Tab-separated table of C-alpha atoms in Angstrom:
chain	number	residue	atom	x	y	z
A	1	UNK	CA	0.008	-0.211	-0.152
A	2	UNK	CA	2.985	2.382	0.578
A	3	UNK	CA	3.383	2.344	-2.862
A	4	UNK	CA	0.828	5.087	-3.481
A	5	UNK	CA	2.950	7.499	-1.539
A	6	UNK	CA	4.011	10.484	-2.815
A	7	UNK	CA	7.957	9.404	-2.150
A	8	UNK	CA	9.143	12.461	-4.098
A	9	UNK	CA	7.699	14.627	-2.439
A	10	UNK	CA	8.283	13.270	0.989
A	11	UNK	CA	12.021	12.487	0.575
A	12	UNK	CA	12.148	16.183	-0.539
A	13	UNK	CA	10.183	17.650	2.902
A	14	UNK	CA	11.650	14.620	5.444
A	15	UNK	CA	15.246	14.292	3.860
A	16	UNK	CA	17.147	15.483	7.337
A	17	UNK	CA	14.357	13.003	9.317
A	18	UNK	CA	14.806	9.298	7.281
A	19	UNK	CA	13.205	7.637	10.423
A	20	UNK	CA	10.109	9.614	9.915
A	21	UNK	CA	9.938	8.588	6.381
A	22	UNK	CA	10.477	4.869	7.635
A	23	UNK	CA	7.649	5.443	10.262
A	24	UNK	CA	5.404	7.068	7.164
A	25	UNK	CA	6.050	3.909	4.888
A	26	UNK	CA	5.208	1.667	8.001
A	27	UNK	CA	2.067	3.512	8.922
A	28	UNK	CA	0.602	3.710	5.018
A	29	UNK	CA	-1.297	0.656	5.071
A	30	UNK	CA	-4.730	1.531	3.984
A	31	UNK	CA	-6.086	4.337	0.881
A	32	UNK	CA	-6.815	6.834	3.811
A	33	UNK	CA	-3.830	6.854	5.491
A	34	UNK	CA	-1.361	7.051	2.119
A	35	UNK	CA	-3.656	10.084	1.331
A	36	UNK	CA	-3.205	11.999	4.418
A	37	UNK	CA	0.739	11.630	4.274
A	38	UNK	CA	0.843	12.682	0.906
A	39	UNK	CA	-1.698	15.439	1.808
A	40	UNK	CA	0.475	16.519	4.639
A	41	UNK	CA	3.497	16.244	2.558
A	42	UNK	CA	2.281	18.827	-0.253
A	43	UNK	CA	1.001	21.032	2.681
A	44	UNK	CA	4.924	20.990	4.243
A	45	UNK	CA	6.089	21.376	0.734
A	46	UNK	CA	4.048	24.064	-0.029
A	47	UNK	CA	4.883	26.344	3.361
A	48	UNK	CA	8.680	25.904	3.035
A	49	UNK	CA	9.045	26.918	-0.670
A	50	UNK	CA	11.040	24.262	-1.950
A	51	UNK	CA	10.685	24.307	-5.631
A	52	UNK	CA	12.707	21.749	-6.455
A	53	UNK	CA	13.353	18.234	-5.149
A	54	UNK	CA	16.478	17.530	-3.056
A	55	UNK	CA	17.307	21.621	-2.031
A	56	UNK	CA	15.688	21.289	1.315
A	57	UNK	CA	19.465	20.881	3.170
A	58	UNK	CA	19.795	24.385	1.187
A	59	UNK	CA	16.685	25.771	2.777
A	60	UNK	CA	16.957	24.040	6.287
A	61	UNK	CA	16.335	27.329	8.372
A	62	UNK	CA	13.429	29.256	9.703
A	63	UNK	CA	12.469	31.298	6.451
A	64	UNK	CA	8.898	32.375	7.164
A	65	UNK	CA	7.431	35.555	5.007
A	66	UNK	CA	5.767	37.925	7.269
A	67	UNK	CA	2.471	37.187	4.727
A	68	UNK	CA	2.452	33.949	6.764
A	69	UNK	CA	2.244	35.850	9.958
A	70	UNK	CA	-1.626	34.828	10.582
A	71	UNK	CA	-3.175	38.061	8.126
A	72	UNK	CA	-5.945	37.246	5.404
A	73	UNK	CA	-5.447	38.681	2.119
A	74	UNK	CA	-8.220	41.297	3.378
A	75	UNK	CA	-5.977	42.000	6.568
A	76	UNK	CA	-8.008	40.757	8.785
A	77	UNK	CA	-7.111	38.550	11.055
A	78	UNK	CA	-9.441	35.438	11.853
A	79	UNK	CA	-10.292	33.566	15.111
A	80	UNK	CA	-7.271	30.942	15.851
A	81	UNK	CA	-8.585	27.777	17.235
A	82	UNK	CA	-6.448	25.153	18.815
A	83	UNK	CA	-7.248	22.905	15.794
A	84	UNK	CA	-5.889	25.392	13.494
A	85	UNK	CA	-2.540	25.455	15.505
A	86	UNK	CA	-2.275	21.624	15.228
A	87	UNK	CA	-2.604	21.571	11.671
A	88	UNK	CA	-0.109	24.222	10.900
A	89	UNK	CA	3.346	23.066	9.803
A	90	UNK	CA	6.016	22.368	12.470
A	91	UNK	CA	9.019	23.864	11.714
A	92	UNK	CA	11.332	22.878	14.290
A	93	UNK	CA	10.359	20.920	17.499
A	94	UNK	CA	12.358	20.359	20.466
A	95	UNK	CA	11.525	17.611	23.069
A	96	UNK	CA	11.889	17.064	26.862
A	97	UNK	CA	11.689	20.929	27.697
A	98	UNK	CA	11.044	21.802	31.375
A	99	UNK	CA	7.913	24.223	31.546
A	100	UNK	CA	6.936	25.446	34.850
A	101	UNK	CA	4.459	28.485	33.797
A	102	UNK	CA	1.389	28.051	33.033
A	103	UNK	CA	1.930	24.215	33.967
A	104	UNK	CA	4.962	22.541	35.515
A	105	UNK	CA	5.821	19.645	33.232
A	106	UNK	CA	7.695	18.400	30.526
A	107	UNK	CA	6.412	19.003	27.327
A	108	UNK	CA	7.539	19.527	23.765
A	109	UNK	CA	7.631	23.062	22.049
A	110	UNK	CA	6.950	23.085	18.759
A	111	UNK	CA	7.749	26.267	16.059
A	112	UNK	CA	5.220	26.938	13.336
A	113	UNK	CA	5.478	29.959	10.982
A	114	UNK	CA	2.499	31.516	13.176
A	115	UNK	CA	2.453	29.901	16.636
A	116	UNK	CA	4.959	28.800	19.465
A	117	UNK	CA	3.012	26.177	21.235
A	118	UNK	CA	3.516	22.962	23.768
A	119	UNK	CA	2.198	19.706	23.529
A	120	UNK	CA	2.649	16.458	25.650
A	121	UNK	CA	4.818	13.847	24.459
A	122	UNK	CA	3.150	11.280	22.204
A	123	UNK	CA	0.230	13.881	21.481
A	124	UNK	CA	-0.397	16.085	18.186
A	125	UNK	CA	-2.695	18.447	19.982
A	126	UNK	CA	-1.239	21.866	21.707
A	127	UNK	CA	-1.616	21.480	25.335
A	128	UNK	CA	-4.366	24.221	26.566
A	129	UNK	CA	-3.325	27.387	27.839
A	130	UNK	CA	0.351	27.256	26.401
A	131	UNK	CA	-0.086	28.238	22.871
A	132	UNK	CA	1.328	31.547	21.432
A	133	UNK	CA	1.117	34.180	18.554
A	134	UNK	CA	4.903	35.140	17.457
A	135	UNK	CA	3.221	38.307	16.771
A	136	UNK	CA	1.806	38.694	19.835
A	137	UNK	CA	5.102	38.131	22.260
A	138	UNK	CA	5.634	41.513	23.826
A	139	UNK	CA	8.655	40.807	25.973
A	140	UNK	CA	11.306	38.078	26.057
A	141	UNK	CA	13.855	37.286	28.736
A	142	UNK	CA	17.069	34.617	29.465
A	143	UNK	CA	17.645	35.003	32.868
A	144	UNK	CA	19.741	32.591	35.468
A	145	UNK	CA	17.540	30.143	37.787
A	146	UNK	CA	18.755	31.423	41.156
A	147	UNK	CA	19.874	29.180	43.960
A	148	UNK	CA	20.945	26.309	41.605
A	149	UNK	CA	24.005	24.158	41.822
A	150	UNK	CA	24.140	23.624	38.532
A	151	UNK	CA	23.806	26.217	36.199
A	152	UNK	CA	19.824	26.345	34.589
A	153	UNK	CA	18.479	29.553	32.799
A	154	UNK	CA	14.936	30.502	32.601
A	155	UNK	CA	13.032	31.342	29.033
A	156	UNK	CA	10.345	33.974	29.777
A	157	UNK	CA	8.333	35.013	27.151
A	158	UNK	CA	5.352	37.932	28.210
A	159	UNK	CA	2.830	38.128	25.491
A	160	UNK	CA	0.246	41.011	25.222
A	161	UNK	CA	-2.028	41.105	28.385
A	162	UNK	CA	-0.088	38.724	30.488
A	163	UNK	CA	0.971	40.944	33.473
A	164	UNK	CA	-0.889	43.427	35.399
A	165	UNK	CA	0.480	46.903	37.150
A	166	UNK	CA	-2.867	47.353	38.535
A	167	UNK	CA	-3.797	45.434	42.216
A	168	UNK	CA	-7.263	45.207	40.757
A	169	UNK	CA	-6.102	43.909	37.192
A	170	UNK	CA	-5.975	40.237	36.404
A	171	UNK	CA	-3.640	38.811	33.661
A	172	UNK	CA	-6.050	37.528	30.581
A	173	UNK	CA	-3.218	34.956	30.219
A	174	UNK	CA	0.011	33.374	31.580
A	175	UNK	CA	3.499	34.164	30.296
A	176	UNK	CA	5.564	31.097	29.338
A	177	UNK	CA	8.578	30.122	31.356
A	178	UNK	CA	10.565	26.951	30.812
A	179	UNK	CA	14.062	25.984	31.773
A	180	UNK	CA	17.162	24.872	30.018
A	181	UNK	CA	20.403	23.794	31.106
A	182	UNK	CA	23.635	24.997	30.281
A	183	UNK	CA	24.494	21.953	28.351
A	184	UNK	CA	23.888	20.573	24.917
A	185	UNK	CA	20.424	19.208	23.937
A	186	UNK	CA	20.110	15.835	23.896
A	187	UNK	CA	20.488	13.200	20.667
A	188	UNK	CA	17.489	12.979	18.942
A	189	UNK	CA	15.565	15.630	21.223
A	190	UNK	CA	15.453	18.090	18.067
A	191	UNK	CA	12.943	17.516	15.053
A	192	UNK	CA	11.056	18.754	12.427
A	193	UNK	CA	12.051	20.176	8.729
A	194	UNK	CA	14.506	22.817	10.021
A	195	UNK	CA	16.425	20.233	12.418
A	196	UNK	CA	19.325	19.965	10.054
A	197	UNK	CA	20.022	23.457	10.430
A	198	UNK	CA	19.257	23.660	14.589
A	199	UNK	CA	21.840	21.088	15.081
A	200	UNK	CA	23.841	23.619	13.679
A	201	UNK	CA	23.542	25.694	16.251
A	202	UNK	CA	22.876	23.369	19.380
A	203	UNK	CA	26.137	23.473	20.980
A	204	UNK	CA	23.987	24.719	23.943
A	205	UNK	CA	20.540	25.006	24.369
A	206	UNK	CA	20.663	28.635	24.514
A	207	UNK	CA	22.908	28.997	21.055
A	208	UNK	CA	19.704	26.753	19.681
A	209	UNK	CA	16.988	28.939	21.644
A	210	UNK	CA	17.724	31.827	20.545
A	211	UNK	CA	18.551	31.004	17.055
A	212	UNK	CA	15.021	29.566	16.915
A	213	UNK	CA	13.244	32.308	18.832
A	214	UNK	CA	15.059	35.205	17.347
A	215	UNK	CA	14.298	33.773	13.486
A	216	UNK	CA	10.683	33.205	14.259
A	217	UNK	CA	10.244	36.187	15.768
A	218	UNK	CA	11.611	38.617	12.896
A	219	UNK	CA	10.270	36.577	10.469
A	220	UNK	CA	6.616	37.173	12.254
A	221	UNK	CA	7.684	41.267	11.695
A	222	UNK	CA	8.104	41.266	15.498
A	223	UNK	CA	11.220	43.277	16.548
A	224	UNK	CA	11.378	41.876	20.097
A	225	UNK	CA	14.864	41.130	21.324
A	226	UNK	CA	15.630	38.625	24.039
A	227	UNK	CA	16.745	40.356	27.008
A	228	UNK	CA	19.490	38.887	29.553
A	229	UNK	CA	20.889	39.984	33.046
A	230	UNK	CA	24.088	41.546	32.950
A	231	UNK	CA	26.488	41.154	35.751
A	232	UNK	CA	28.774	44.169	34.739
A	233	UNK	CA	25.537	46.560	34.988
A	234	UNK	CA	23.766	45.478	38.056
A	235	UNK	CA	24.728	42.610	40.134
A	236	UNK	CA	23.542	41.579	44.172
A	237	UNK	CA	26.637	41.998	46.915
A	238	UNK	CA	25.350	39.121	48.519
A	239	UNK	CA	27.566	35.940	47.671
A	240	UNK	CA	25.642	32.634	46.080
A	241	UNK	CA	25.945	29.773	48.422
A	242	UNK	CA	25.877	27.390	45.511
A	243	UNK	CA	28.036	29.135	43.211
A	244	UNK	CA	30.075	31.851	45.394
A	245	UNK	CA	32.384	32.443	42.515
A	246	UNK	CA	29.601	33.521	40.208
A	247	UNK	CA	27.811	37.380	40.610
A	248	UNK	CA	24.183	36.872	41.479
A	249	UNK	CA	22.053	39.212	39.254
A	250	UNK	CA	19.268	38.737	41.272
A	251	UNK	CA	18.153	40.027	44.686
A	252	UNK	CA	15.436	38.006	46.799
A	253	UNK	CA	12.472	39.876	47.655
A	254	UNK	CA	8.745	39.092	49.069
A	255	UNK	CA	5.842	40.152	47.164
A	256	UNK	CA	3.282	39.763	49.441
A	257	UNK	CA	3.681	36.570	50.970
A	258	UNK	CA	5.186	34.914	48.024
A	259	UNK	CA	9.180	34.858	48.027
A	260	UNK	CA	10.987	35.368	44.862
A	261	UNK	CA	13.710	36.953	43.320
A	262	UNK	CA	14.120	40.629	41.454
A	263	UNK	CA	15.813	41.021	38.048
A	264	UNK	CA	16.898	44.898	37.318
A	265	UNK	CA	17.412	44.868	33.740
A	266	UNK	CA	17.818	47.006	30.930
A	267	UNK	CA	14.062	47.682	30.072
A	268	UNK	CA	12.612	47.303	33.757
A	269	UNK	CA	12.329	45.409	36.495
A	270	UNK	CA	11.235	41.504	36.475
A	271	UNK	CA	9.916	39.889	39.714
A	272	UNK	CA	9.469	35.678	39.433
A	273	UNK	CA	9.398	33.126	39.488
A	274	UNK	CA	6.645	32.369	40.915
A	275	UNK	CA	2.939	33.136	39.493
A	276	UNK	CA	1.713	35.877	38.871
A	277	UNK	CA	5.171	36.874	37.485
A	278	UNK	CA	5.190	40.525	37.015
A	279	UNK	CA	7.188	42.852	34.656
A	280	UNK	CA	7.697	46.620	34.990
A	281	UNK	CA	8.529	48.276	32.073
A	282	UNK	CA	10.961	51.602	32.705
A	283	UNK	CA	8.734	53.809	30.914
A	284	UNK	CA	6.021	52.751	33.424
A	285	UNK	CA	7.819	53.361	36.232
A	286	UNK	CA	7.230	57.050	38.317
A	287	UNK	CA	9.663	56.409	41.136
A	288	UNK	CA	11.383	53.851	43.282
A	289	UNK	CA	11.607	54.375	46.778
A	290	UNK	CA	12.223	52.741	50.440
A	291	UNK	CA	10.186	51.835	53.653
A	292	UNK	CA	10.524	49.550	56.957
A	293	UNK	CA	14.478	50.517	57.036
A	294	UNK	CA	15.777	47.624	59.698
A	295	UNK	CA	19.027	46.938	60.592
A	296	UNK	CA	19.543	44.128	57.819
A	297	UNK	CA	16.465	44.836	55.397
A	298	UNK	CA	14.451	47.311	53.896
A	299	UNK	CA	11.425	47.470	51.438
A	300	UNK	CA	11.614	48.594	47.846
A	301	UNK	CA	7.838	50.329	46.479
A	302	UNK	CA	7.642	50.844	42.956
A	303	UNK	CA	5.338	53.687	41.805
A	304	UNK	CA	3.516	52.924	38.550
A	305	UNK	CA	1.788	54.043	35.589
A	306	UNK	CA	-1.355	52.144	35.429
A	307	UNK	CA	-3.621	54.538	33.341
A	308	UNK	CA	-3.539	53.862	29.633
A	309	UNK	CA	-0.291	54.896	27.668
A	310	UNK	CA	1.376	55.436	30.789
A	311	UNK	CA	-1.082	58.053	32.089
A	312	UNK	CA	0.979	60.437	34.459
A	313	UNK	CA	-2.197	61.203	36.819
A	314	UNK	CA	-3.002	57.283	37.362
A	315	UNK	CA	-0.598	55.521	39.531
A	316	UNK	CA	-0.115	52.503	42.077
A	317	UNK	CA	2.227	51.197	44.258
A	318	UNK	CA	4.073	47.849	44.203
A	319	UNK	CA	5.783	46.654	47.158
A	320	UNK	CA	9.061	44.328	47.480
A	321	UNK	CA	9.862	43.212	50.980
A	322	UNK	CA	13.015	41.840	52.900
A	323	UNK	CA	15.620	42.832	50.341
A	324	UNK	CA	18.827	42.632	52.022
A	325	UNK	CA	20.540	45.734	52.951
A	326	UNK	CA	24.091	45.177	51.107
A	327	UNK	CA	21.615	45.552	47.587
A	328	UNK	CA	20.844	48.966	48.521
A	329	UNK	CA	23.842	50.874	46.884
A	330	UNK	CA	23.707	48.649	43.716
A	331	UNK	CA	19.793	49.444	43.630
A	332	UNK	CA	19.984	53.204	43.888
A	333	UNK	CA	23.419	53.922	42.637
A	334	UNK	CA	23.526	51.465	39.506
A	335	UNK	CA	20.066	51.141	38.656
A	336	UNK	CA	18.002	53.763	39.668
A	337	UNK	CA	20.285	56.786	39.063
A	338	UNK	CA	21.733	55.062	35.792
A	339	UNK	CA	17.893	55.046	34.557
A	340	UNK	CA	17.445	58.570	35.854
A	341	UNK	CA	14.312	57.353	38.101
A	342	UNK	CA	13.289	59.769	40.628
A	343	UNK	CA	13.862	58.624	43.992
A	344	UNK	CA	10.704	59.361	46.621
A	345	UNK	CA	11.530	56.970	49.990
A	346	UNK	CA	11.422	59.588	51.617
A	347	UNK	CA	9.127	61.899	50.374
A	348	UNK	CA	5.859	63.121	52.549
A	349	UNK	CA	3.495	60.538	51.262
A	350	UNK	CA	5.904	57.938	52.837
A	351	UNK	CA	5.532	59.185	56.153
A	352	UNK	CA	9.114	59.851	56.316
A	353	UNK	CA	11.031	62.528	58.080
A	354	UNK	CA	13.827	63.124	55.029
A	355	UNK	CA	14.125	62.506	51.668
A	356	UNK	CA	16.560	60.103	50.412
A	357	UNK	CA	19.271	62.018	48.110
A	358	UNK	CA	18.737	62.380	44.063
A	359	UNK	CA	20.264	60.035	41.525
A	360	UNK	CA	23.737	60.673	40.726
A	361	UNK	CA	22.899	62.850	37.631
A	362	UNK	CA	20.331	64.809	39.093
A	363	UNK	CA	20.288	68.029	40.943
A	364	UNK	CA	21.258	69.142	44.562
A	365	UNK	CA	18.842	71.444	46.330
A	366	UNK	CA	18.670	72.846	49.583
A	367	UNK	CA	17.467	69.546	51.185
A	368	UNK	CA	20.698	68.595	52.149
A	369	UNK	CA	21.298	71.743	54.231
A	370	UNK	CA	18.370	71.292	56.107
A	371	UNK	CA	19.177	67.682	56.819
A	372	UNK	CA	22.644	68.701	58.599
A	373	UNK	CA	20.743	71.629	60.478
A	374	UNK	CA	18.438	68.638	61.975
A	375	UNK	CA	21.671	66.837	63.198
A	376	UNK	CA	22.347	64.307	59.987
A	377	UNK	CA	25.658	64.219	58.599
A	378	UNK	CA	25.964	65.491	55.241
A	379	UNK	CA	29.076	64.907	53.129
A	380	UNK	CA	30.169	61.869	55.331
A	381	UNK	CA	30.541	59.054	53.225
A	382	UNK	CA	27.574	57.176	54.217
A	383	UNK	CA	24.780	56.102	51.780
A	384	UNK	CA	21.259	57.365	52.160
A	385	UNK	CA	19.748	53.972	53.387
A	386	UNK	CA	22.743	53.895	56.485
A	387	UNK	CA	21.760	57.511	56.831
A	388	UNK	CA	17.759	56.826	57.193
A	389	UNK	CA	18.675	53.960	59.509
A	390	UNK	CA	20.792	56.130	61.425
A	391	UNK	CA	18.082	58.143	62.085
A	392	UNK	CA	15.511	55.514	62.966
A	393	UNK	CA	18.299	54.458	65.861
A	394	UNK	CA	18.675	57.643	67.113
A	395	UNK	CA	14.819	58.059	67.859
A	396	UNK	CA	15.915	55.406	70.702
A	397	UNK	CA	18.567	57.160	72.029
A	398	UNK	CA	18.363	59.811	74.733
A	399	UNK	CA	17.248	63.149	73.956
A	400	UNK	CA	20.468	64.402	74.856
A	401	UNK	CA	22.101	62.972	71.512
A	402	UNK	CA	19.406	64.669	69.698
A	403	UNK	CA	20.169	68.128	70.853
A	404	UNK	CA	23.605	68.165	69.617
A	405	UNK	CA	23.279	71.342	67.592
A	406	UNK	CA	27.108	72.074	67.566
A	407	UNK	CA	28.131	68.533	66.433
A	408	UNK	CA	30.617	68.575	63.095
A	409	UNK	CA	29.099	66.523	60.696
A	410	UNK	CA	32.432	66.211	58.685
A	411	UNK	CA	34.949	65.424	61.486
A	412	UNK	CA	33.206	62.086	62.528
A	413	UNK	CA	31.459	60.674	59.584
A	414	UNK	CA	32.467	57.460	59.198
A	415	UNK	CA	32.052	56.978	62.998
A	416	UNK	CA	28.063	57.130	62.511
A	417	UNK	CA	27.992	58.883	65.714
A	418	UNK	CA	29.663	56.448	68.092
A	419	UNK	CA	32.334	58.565	68.904
A	420	UNK	CA	30.520	61.514	69.707
A	421	UNK	CA	29.635	60.251	73.357
A	422	UNK	CA	32.826	59.329	74.137
A	423	UNK	CA	34.757	62.367	73.047
A	424	UNK	CA	32.523	64.328	75.406
A	425	UNK	CA	33.383	62.052	78.121
A	426	UNK	CA	37.155	62.967	77.142
A	427	UNK	CA	36.599	66.623	77.168
A	428	UNK	CA	35.135	66.086	80.287
A	429	UNK	CA	37.512	64.342	82.393
A	430	UNK	CA	40.166	66.794	80.831
A	431	UNK	CA	38.404	69.643	82.160
A	432	UNK	CA	38.118	68.076	85.372
A	433	UNK	CA	41.904	67.183	85.406
A	434	UNK	CA	42.683	70.854	84.809
A	435	UNK	CA	40.420	72.361	87.549
A	436	UNK	CA	42.186	69.657	89.983
A	437	UNK	CA	45.494	70.722	88.975
A	438	UNK	CA	44.677	74.562	89.263
A	439	UNK	CA	43.056	73.436	92.855
A	440	UNK	CA	46.172	71.992	93.738
A	441	UNK	CA	48.723	75.081	92.745
A	442	UNK	CA	46.161	77.124	95.012
A	443	UNK	CA	46.798	74.931	97.921
A	444	UNK	CA	50.533	74.587	97.330
A	445	UNK	CA	50.409	78.862	97.177
A	446	UNK	CA	48.809	79.138	99.927
A	447	UNK	CA	51.016	76.819	102.112
A	448	UNK	CA	54.018	78.926	100.787
A	449	UNK	CA	52.781	82.124	102.207
């Protein structure tokens, strides 16, 4: 029965996968199956665009014309169903990929001209809720998985409407998060007409997925770039217990009762990797402020624009708690200041006594003089967070320390006020000693008379 197969077209389409050809020949045991396989081969052949038999080796690349991005001839976008996606030509499939969001399970990731979707092993239908149109991807990230002894990375794809900056908003769809190791894909885990071209860039999972994602996004007319964390621009001061020699590009932080990690990236701040993931683009940040300043931790509040098109008149606050105080300098100086974000951690709405300093490139007004007049150290080399913490500690000290108007902030800046009382005690001792010496001299003079 296999003699009725269009072997010439099948060989052209599946030349790089002789195992699939052999399975087709074995399964073509009825006229209906022969007809089905021939239709599949014709469809793939037309989609790939091979005009001559035997040329697939030269065209084993993701070469998708923008006209194939799901638009009809009259320019309207039809409603896409799961059946429609399942019927699309699979350009590339990568097996045994660990997906954590929307579902925590191992899937096969399938790349088509219009969509990226996941499917369970041994099935042909896309998994519910894990279908993403290339044209809808708004942000893409490649981030290390924290606290792992073995190097792993998460790919994070945010389609439109997959995150909400408003507390009352609910994301319409989930982002896609899947994890890859630092090694190369396993043999036999890459399939599809473009498997040959993919094998040339499969030294690691990262090179493979960067190539495949960038090709498909570009072919769909989507200019989104994959953003990675750069330790040269931002890294945590806290050492990683699992890989102490490698700088961490994340900061531990709670969002409500959920623990997670903050990534300070070139285009915004991402918190993951638990549902709901959150990404705050830089152009939606109104201010970054700090509260609950304790000895070892502090909270960070991001004021975001939630109105349409970043309406400046509508803002809400998103708070991240329990950040390590060691990371304040990197956040405030290497991120807030570098991106020109306004710092309001000590503003009136935060009910704090003083404002934190302007970012490194911002102007410096008379607020600093006001701080010194209130007993704060001016140019003492202390960070703004340390100064805020010192103020909180001074509230618990005697009123005598708070009323010292003649304290020179420039002479003992690095001591954080610890040397004040000791120096005064020394001065008192010296004064008492001088008085005793004067009394002794007077007594000796009286005896001489």
